Structure formats: C-alpha cells, structure tokens
C-alpha cells in the first residue's frame, strides 16, 4: 500500500501526473479488489486534478460501496451530477438508501436524493426549452412562465436553483449543509 500512498502524494500533488497515477491505481484495483482507498484516490484525482467527473463518479461509486462511508456516497452523487448524469446519481442513492441500516445515514442520502431529483426535473425542462427554442432560457422562472414546470422545485439544502452560463442547473447552497451553523446552505452562507 505504501507505493500507492507515495504515488498519490508525490506524483499527483508535487509532479502533476494525476493521469499516470490513475493508471497505477487502476492496476492496483485489479488485485486489491476490497480496498476502497485506491478507487477513492483515483476518483479524487479524476475530479480535482483532471476535471473528469464521469470517471470520478465511477471510481467514487466503487469506493463508496466498498467502504460504506456516507461522504463517499455523497461525493459519488455529486460527481454524477457534475457529469450531467444525475439519473445515475439518483439510482445510486436509491441503492445506498436500501443498503443502509443507519437512520442518520439514510436521512443524509435522502436529502441528496431530493436535490438530484429536483435538478433532474429542472434539467429536463431546460433541455426541452433548448430543443424547442434553440437557446437556453434566460432563467429558470421562464420555464414556469411558459408552462414547462408548475414551479421551481425547492432546494432541500435551503438555497435556490439557478441556471449558470453554460446552461447547467446549480444551487446557491452548493448542495451542502452550512458547516458553521448546522443550518442548510443558502445565498448568504
């Protein structure tokens, strides 16, 4: 395991070879099939250094299932969202909710699930608008005004959903609980 720790620490952070390190981690995962740390490192590298959220989600999903750790489950869902595959994040969260025996853990997963379902609803309406109008809507309220949505869904983390410049649905809460107060995130956090 020391070689993997060394490669992760030295070659990604100091040398900038995250892609090469992920090839090494992939090799290790063939033989260390029950080790959650290798896919965790690879998922982190894919997201943080390479900005490849699709592969980050796949790696982190493996790490989450092996470890059962709630943080890794939430990261997996976030990376599926970042890659535009919130449907896979939703399916993954349903699976993890079904597996979980801890009530607090299930509550955390259910909150993330509500957020991803809301994002999926909004993204579906944005895609419809873009297909029919050839451009992005000016904002999400347009989708309500023209009848694509009955209302903008609530962000279960306490923020508000909005459309970024690239046409991706985002939340002012960043889909996270505010750490200092224990309250849900929002615009003023």
PDB file of C-alpha atoms in Angstrom:
ATOM      1  CA  UNK A   1       0.000   0.000   0.000  1.00  0.00           C
ATOM      2  CA  UNK A   2       2.935   2.339   0.614  1.00  0.00           C
ATOM      3  CA  UNK A   3       3.662   2.565  -3.104  1.00  0.00           C
ATOM      4  CA  UNK A   4       0.119   3.752  -3.800  1.00  0.00           C
ATOM      5  CA  UNK A   5       0.253   6.318  -0.995  1.00  0.00           C
ATOM      6  CA  UNK A   6       3.599   7.581  -2.264  1.00  0.00           C
ATOM      7  CA  UNK A   7       2.412   7.800  -5.868  1.00  0.00           C
ATOM      8  CA  UNK A   8      -0.755   9.591  -4.806  1.00  0.00           C
ATOM      9  CA  UNK A   9       1.123  12.088  -2.649  1.00  0.00           C
ATOM     10  CA  UNK A  10       4.215  12.731  -4.725  1.00  0.00           C
ATOM     11  CA  UNK A  11       3.181  12.280  -8.325  1.00  0.00           C
ATOM     12  CA  UNK A  12      -0.217  13.961  -8.232  1.00  0.00           C
ATOM     13  CA  UNK A  13       0.379  16.829  -5.849  1.00  0.00           C
ATOM     14  CA  UNK A  14       4.051  17.594  -6.472  1.00  0.00           C
ATOM     15  CA  UNK A  15       4.678  16.446 -10.024  1.00  0.00           C
ATOM     16  CA  UNK A  16       1.212  16.835 -11.543  1.00  0.00           C
ATOM     17  CA  UNK A  17       0.859  13.371 -13.079  1.00  0.00           C
ATOM     18  CA  UNK A  18      -2.651  12.525 -11.903  1.00  0.00           C
ATOM     19  CA  UNK A  19      -3.474  10.631 -15.087  1.00  0.00           C
ATOM     20  CA  UNK A  20      -0.387   8.427 -14.744  1.00  0.00           C
ATOM     21  CA  UNK A  21      -1.161   7.800 -11.080  1.00  0.00           C
ATOM     22  CA  UNK A  22      -4.698   6.752 -12.016  1.00  0.00           C
ATOM     23  CA  UNK A  23      -3.246   4.166 -14.413  1.00  0.00           C
ATOM     24  CA  UNK A  24      -1.205   2.812 -11.492  1.00  0.00           C
ATOM     25  CA  UNK A  25      -4.271   2.831  -9.242  1.00  0.00           C
ATOM     26  CA  UNK A  26      -6.290   1.013 -11.931  1.00  0.00           C
ATOM     27  CA  UNK A  27      -3.619  -1.684 -11.955  1.00  0.00           C
ATOM     28  CA  UNK A  28      -3.764  -1.944  -8.166  1.00  0.00           C
ATOM     29  CA  UNK A  29      -7.564  -2.202  -8.196  1.00  0.00           C
ATOM     30  CA  UNK A  30      -7.309  -5.388 -10.272  1.00  0.00           C
ATOM     31  CA  UNK A  31      -5.622  -7.109  -7.332  1.00  0.00           C
ATOM     32  CA  UNK A  32      -6.760  -5.131  -4.276  1.00  0.00           C
ATOM     33  CA  UNK A  33     -10.450  -5.655  -5.027  1.00  0.00           C
ATOM     34  CA  UNK A  34     -11.653  -4.973  -1.478  1.00  0.00           C
ATOM     35  CA  UNK A  35      -9.564  -1.839  -0.910  1.00  0.00           C
ATOM     36  CA  UNK A  36     -11.738   1.297  -1.037  1.00  0.00           C
ATOM     37  CA  UNK A  37      -8.769   3.674  -0.871  1.00  0.00           C
ATOM     38  CA  UNK A  38      -7.482   3.034  -4.385  1.00  0.00           C
ATOM     39  CA  UNK A  39     -10.749   3.960  -6.138  1.00  0.00           C
ATOM     40  CA  UNK A  40     -11.100   6.874  -3.708  1.00  0.00           C
ATOM     41  CA  UNK A  41      -7.670   8.228  -4.729  1.00  0.00           C
ATOM     42  CA  UNK A  42      -8.481   7.707  -8.410  1.00  0.00           C
ATOM     43  CA  UNK A  43     -11.867   9.414  -8.034  1.00  0.00           C
ATOM     44  CA  UNK A  44     -10.324  12.343  -6.232  1.00  0.00           C
ATOM     45  CA  UNK A  45      -7.657  12.687  -8.934  1.00  0.00           C
ATOM     46  CA  UNK A  46     -10.240  12.480 -11.707  1.00  0.00           C
ATOM     47  CA  UNK A  47     -12.378  15.199 -10.133  1.00  0.00           C
ATOM     48  CA  UNK A  48      -9.839  17.533  -8.574  1.00  0.00           C
ATOM     49  CA  UNK A  49      -6.911  17.394 -10.977  1.00  0.00           C
ATOM     50  CA  UNK A  50      -8.392  16.152 -14.249  1.00  0.00           C
ATOM     51  CA  UNK A  51     -11.958  17.562 -14.031  1.00  0.00           C
ATOM     52  CA  UNK A  52     -13.260  14.282 -15.440  1.00  0.00           C
ATOM     53  CA  UNK A  53     -16.419  13.970 -13.378  1.00  0.00           C
ATOM     54  CA  UNK A  54     -17.766  10.994 -15.282  1.00  0.00           C
ATOM     55  CA  UNK A  55     -14.807   8.793 -14.341  1.00  0.00           C
ATOM     56  CA  UNK A  56     -14.647  10.424 -10.889  1.00  0.00           C
ATOM     57  CA  UNK A  57     -18.211   9.232 -10.263  1.00  0.00           C
ATOM     58  CA  UNK A  58     -17.395   5.694 -11.375  1.00  0.00           C
ATOM     59  CA  UNK A  59     -14.320   5.474  -9.142  1.00  0.00           C
ATOM     60  CA  UNK A  60     -16.054   7.086  -6.180  1.00  0.00           C
ATOM     61  CA  UNK A  61     -19.060   4.785  -6.580  1.00  0.00           C
ATOM     62  CA  UNK A  62     -16.743   1.808  -6.176  1.00  0.00           C
ATOM     63  CA  UNK A  63     -15.071   3.398  -3.137  1.00  0.00           C
ATOM     64  CA  UNK A  64     -18.444   4.191  -1.558  1.00  0.00           C
ATOM     65  CA  UNK A  65     -19.770   0.671  -1.990  1.00  0.00           C
ATOM     66  CA  UNK A  66     -16.592  -0.874  -0.598  1.00  0.00           C
ATOM     67  CA  UNK A  67     -16.305   1.486   2.374  1.00  0.00           C
ATOM     68  CA  UNK A  68     -19.959   2.234   3.106  1.00  0.00           C
ATOM     69  CA  UNK A  69     -18.853   5.756   4.055  1.00  0.00           C
ATOM     70  CA  UNK A  70     -21.545   8.435   3.704  1.00  0.00           C
ATOM     71  CA  UNK A  71     -19.099  11.094   2.484  1.00  0.00           C
ATOM     72  CA  UNK A  72     -18.064   8.913  -0.432  1.00  0.00           C
ATOM     73  CA  UNK A  73     -21.696   8.218  -1.267  1.00  0.00           C
ATOM     74  CA  UNK A  74     -22.403  11.958  -1.374  1.00  0.00           C
ATOM     75  CA  UNK A  75     -19.299  12.601  -3.475  1.00  0.00           C
ATOM     76  CA  UNK A  76     -20.408   9.919  -5.925  1.00  0.00           C
ATOM     77  CA  UNK A  77     -23.813  11.569  -6.282  1.00  0.00           C
ATOM     78  CA  UNK A  78     -22.157  14.986  -6.693  1.00  0.00           C
ATOM     79  CA  UNK A  79     -19.817  13.708  -9.408  1.00  0.00           C
ATOM     80  CA  UNK A  80     -22.701  12.090 -11.273  1.00  0.00           C
ATOM     81  CA  UNK A  81     -24.433  15.479 -11.090  1.00  0.00           C
ATOM     82  CA  UNK A  82     -21.302  17.308 -12.297  1.00  0.00           C
ATOM     83  CA  UNK A  83     -21.004  14.917 -15.229  1.00  0.00           C
ATOM     84  CA  UNK A  84     -24.625  15.575 -16.235  1.00  0.00           C
ATOM     85  CA  UNK A  85     -25.725  12.080 -15.245  1.00  0.00           C
ATOM     86  CA  UNK A  86     -27.947  12.842 -12.314  1.00  0.00           C
ATOM     87  CA  UNK A  87     -30.072   9.833 -13.301  1.00  0.00           C
ATOM     88  CA  UNK A  88     -27.169   7.551 -12.311  1.00  0.00           C
ATOM     89  CA  UNK A  89     -26.697   9.527  -9.108  1.00  0.00           C
ATOM     90  CA  UNK A  90     -30.370   9.015  -8.317  1.00  0.00           C
ATOM     91  CA  UNK A  91     -30.177   5.274  -8.989  1.00  0.00           C
ATOM     92  CA  UNK A  92     -27.014   5.007  -6.897  1.00  0.00           C
ATOM     93  CA  UNK A  93     -28.596   6.860  -3.975  1.00  0.00           C
ATOM     94  CA  UNK A  94     -31.690   4.628  -4.117  1.00  0.00           C
ATOM     95  CA  UNK A  95     -29.358   1.631  -3.899  1.00  0.00           C
ATOM     96  CA  UNK A  96     -27.371   3.086  -0.992  1.00  0.00           C
ATOM     97  CA  UNK A  97     -30.577   4.023   0.884  1.00  0.00           C
ATOM     98  CA  UNK A  98     -31.790   0.450   0.504  1.00  0.00           C
ATOM     99  CA  UNK A  99     -28.458  -0.900   1.818  1.00  0.00           C
ATOM    100  CA  UNK A 100     -28.140   1.481   4.744  1.00  0.00           C
ATOM    101  CA  UNK A 101     -29.139   0.375   8.219  1.00  0.00           C
ATOM    102  CA  UNK A 102     -28.228   3.691   9.858  1.00  0.00           C
ATOM    103  CA  UNK A 103     -31.121   6.172  10.118  1.00  0.00           C
ATOM    104  CA  UNK A 104     -28.873   9.255  10.113  1.00  0.00           C
ATOM    105  CA  UNK A 105     -27.025   7.986   7.055  1.00  0.00           C
ATOM    106  CA  UNK A 106     -30.299   7.314   5.215  1.00  0.00           C
ATOM    107  CA  UNK A 107     -31.501  10.839   6.051  1.00  0.00           C
ATOM    108  CA  UNK A 108     -28.341  12.314   4.511  1.00  0.00           C
ATOM    109  CA  UNK A 109     -28.764  10.183   1.378  1.00  0.00           C
ATOM    110  CA  UNK A 110     -32.453  11.080   1.094  1.00  0.00           C
ATOM    111  CA  UNK A 111     -31.615  14.790   1.251  1.00  0.00           C
ATOM    112  CA  UNK A 112     -29.088  14.408  -1.584  1.00  0.00           C
ATOM    113  CA  UNK A 113     -31.636  12.322  -3.491  1.00  0.00           C
ATOM    114  CA  UNK A 114     -34.263  15.093  -3.232  1.00  0.00           C
ATOM    115  CA  UNK A 115     -31.729  17.597  -4.534  1.00  0.00           C
ATOM    116  CA  UNK A 116     -30.788  15.418  -7.512  1.00  0.00           C
ATOM    117  CA  UNK A 117     -34.428  14.752  -8.371  1.00  0.00           C
ATOM    118  CA  UNK A 118     -35.060  18.498  -8.357  1.00  0.00           C
ATOM    119  CA  UNK A 119     -32.022  19.067 -10.587  1.00  0.00           C
ATOM    120  CA  UNK A 120     -33.166  16.311 -12.939  1.00  0.00           C
ATOM    121  CA  UNK A 121     -36.609  17.931 -13.200  1.00  0.00           C
ATOM    122  CA  UNK A 122     -35.079  21.309 -13.969  1.00  0.00           C
ATOM    123  CA  UNK A 123     -32.530  19.935 -16.441  1.00  0.00           C
ATOM    124  CA  UNK A 124     -35.282  18.104 -18.297  1.00  0.00           C
ATOM    125  CA  UNK A 125     -37.223  21.357 -18.689  1.00  0.00           C
ATOM    126  CA  UNK A 126     -34.064  23.230 -19.773  1.00  0.00           C
ATOM    127  CA  UNK A 127     -33.329  20.577 -22.421  1.00  0.00           C
ATOM    128  CA  UNK A 128     -36.908  20.784 -23.678  1.00  0.00           C
ATOM    129  CA  UNK A 129     -36.719  24.583 -23.881  1.00  0.00           C
ATOM    130  CA  UNK A 130     -33.396  24.425 -25.718  1.00  0.00           C
ATOM    131  CA  UNK A 131     -34.730  21.872 -28.215  1.00  0.00           C
ATOM    132  CA  UNK A 132     -37.855  23.923 -28.921  1.00  0.00           C
ATOM    133  CA  UNK A 133     -36.322  27.415 -28.858  1.00  0.00           C
ATOM    134  CA  UNK A 134     -32.743  26.812 -29.997  1.00  0.00           C
ATOM    135  CA  UNK A 135     -31.254  28.594 -26.984  1.00  0.00           C
ATOM    136  CA  UNK A 136     -31.089  28.453 -23.221  1.00  0.00           C
ATOM    137  CA  UNK A 137     -33.845  30.109 -21.210  1.00  0.00           C
ATOM    138  CA  UNK A 138     -32.907  33.455 -19.680  1.00  0.00           C
ATOM    139  CA  UNK A 139     -33.507  31.952 -16.237  1.00  0.00           C
ATOM    140  CA  UNK A 140     -35.418  29.115 -14.609  1.00  0.00           C
ATOM    141  CA  UNK A 141     -38.527  31.245 -13.998  1.00  0.00           C
ATOM    142  CA  UNK A 142     -39.067  31.317 -17.771  1.00  0.00           C
ATOM    143  CA  UNK A 143     -39.749  27.583 -17.596  1.00  0.00           C
ATOM    144  CA  UNK A 144     -42.583  28.223 -15.151  1.00  0.00           C
ATOM    145  CA  UNK A 145     -43.985  31.161 -17.142  1.00  0.00           C
ATOM    146  CA  UNK A 146     -44.308  29.131 -20.330  1.00  0.00           C
ATOM    147  CA  UNK A 147     -45.735  26.097 -18.541  1.00  0.00           C
ATOM    148  CA  UNK A 148     -42.831  23.636 -18.673  1.00  0.00           C
ATOM    149  CA  UNK A 149     -42.854  23.462 -14.869  1.00  0.00           C
ATOM    150  CA  UNK A 150     -45.613  24.173 -12.337  1.00  0.00           C
ATOM    151  CA  UNK A 151     -42.970  25.821 -10.093  1.00  0.00           C
ATOM    152  CA  UNK A 152     -39.251  25.806  -9.403  1.00  0.00           C
ATOM    153  CA  UNK A 153     -38.557  22.910  -7.011  1.00  0.00           C
ATOM    154  CA  UNK A 154     -37.208  23.735  -3.576  1.00  0.00           C
ATOM    155  CA  UNK A 155     -33.529  23.157  -2.887  1.00  0.00           C
ATOM    156  CA  UNK A 156     -33.624  20.801   0.105  1.00  0.00           C
ATOM    157  CA  UNK A 157     -30.367  22.361   1.319  1.00  0.00           C
ATOM    158  CA  UNK A 158     -32.068  25.741   1.687  1.00  0.00           C
ATOM    159  CA  UNK A 159     -30.666  27.589  -1.312  1.00  0.00           C
ATOM    160  CA  UNK A 160     -32.160  28.449  -4.662  1.00  0.00           C
ATOM    161  CA  UNK A 161     -31.660  26.783  -8.008  1.00  0.00           C
ATOM    162  CA  UNK A 162     -30.348  28.852 -10.905  1.00  0.00           C
ATOM    163  CA  UNK A 163     -29.001  28.359 -14.405  1.00  0.00           C
ATOM    164  CA  UNK A 164     -25.279  29.009 -14.882  1.00  0.00           C
ATOM    165  CA  UNK A 165     -23.744  30.495 -18.051  1.00  0.00           C
ATOM    166  CA  UNK A 166     -23.156  27.034 -19.526  1.00  0.00           C
ATOM    167  CA  UNK A 167     -26.796  26.055 -19.018  1.00  0.00           C
ATOM    168  CA  UNK A 168     -26.179  23.812 -16.032  1.00  0.00           C
ATOM    169  CA  UNK A 169     -28.603  23.876 -13.133  1.00  0.00           C
ATOM    170  CA  UNK A 170     -26.800  24.945  -9.972  1.00  0.00           C
ATOM    171  CA  UNK A 171     -27.852  25.607  -6.384  1.00  0.00           C
ATOM    172  CA  UNK A 172     -26.827  28.632  -4.336  1.00  0.00           C
ATOM    173  CA  UNK A 173     -26.425  26.215  -1.403  1.00  0.00           C
ATOM    174  CA  UNK A 174     -23.906  24.247  -3.483  1.00  0.00           C
ATOM    175  CA  UNK A 175     -25.963  21.272  -2.262  1.00  0.00           C
ATOM    176  CA  UNK A 176     -24.244  21.283   1.094  1.00  0.00           C
ATOM    177  CA  UNK A 177     -25.153  21.937   4.672  1.00  0.00           C
ATOM    178  CA  UNK A 178     -23.628  25.084   6.153  1.00  0.00           C
ATOM    179  CA  UNK A 179     -20.875  23.845   8.468  1.00  0.00           C
ATOM    180  CA  UNK A 180     -20.607  26.672  10.977  1.00  0.00           C
ATOM    181  CA  UNK A 181     -24.262  26.844  11.982  1.00  0.00           C
ATOM    182  CA  UNK A 182     -25.503  23.372  11.141  1.00  0.00           C
ATOM    183  CA  UNK A 183     -28.203  25.069   9.052  1.00  0.00           C
ATOM    184  CA  UNK A 184     -28.787  24.349   5.437  1.00  0.00           C
ATOM    185  CA  UNK A 185     -26.710  26.321   2.964  1.00  0.00           C
ATOM    186  CA  UNK A 186     -28.004  29.352   1.170  1.00  0.00           C
ATOM    187  CA  UNK A 187     -27.027  32.511  -0.678  1.00  0.00           C
ATOM    188  CA  UNK A 188     -25.790  34.255   2.449  1.00  0.00           C
ATOM    189  CA  UNK A 189     -23.751  31.361   3.817  1.00  0.00           C
TER     190      UNK A 189
END
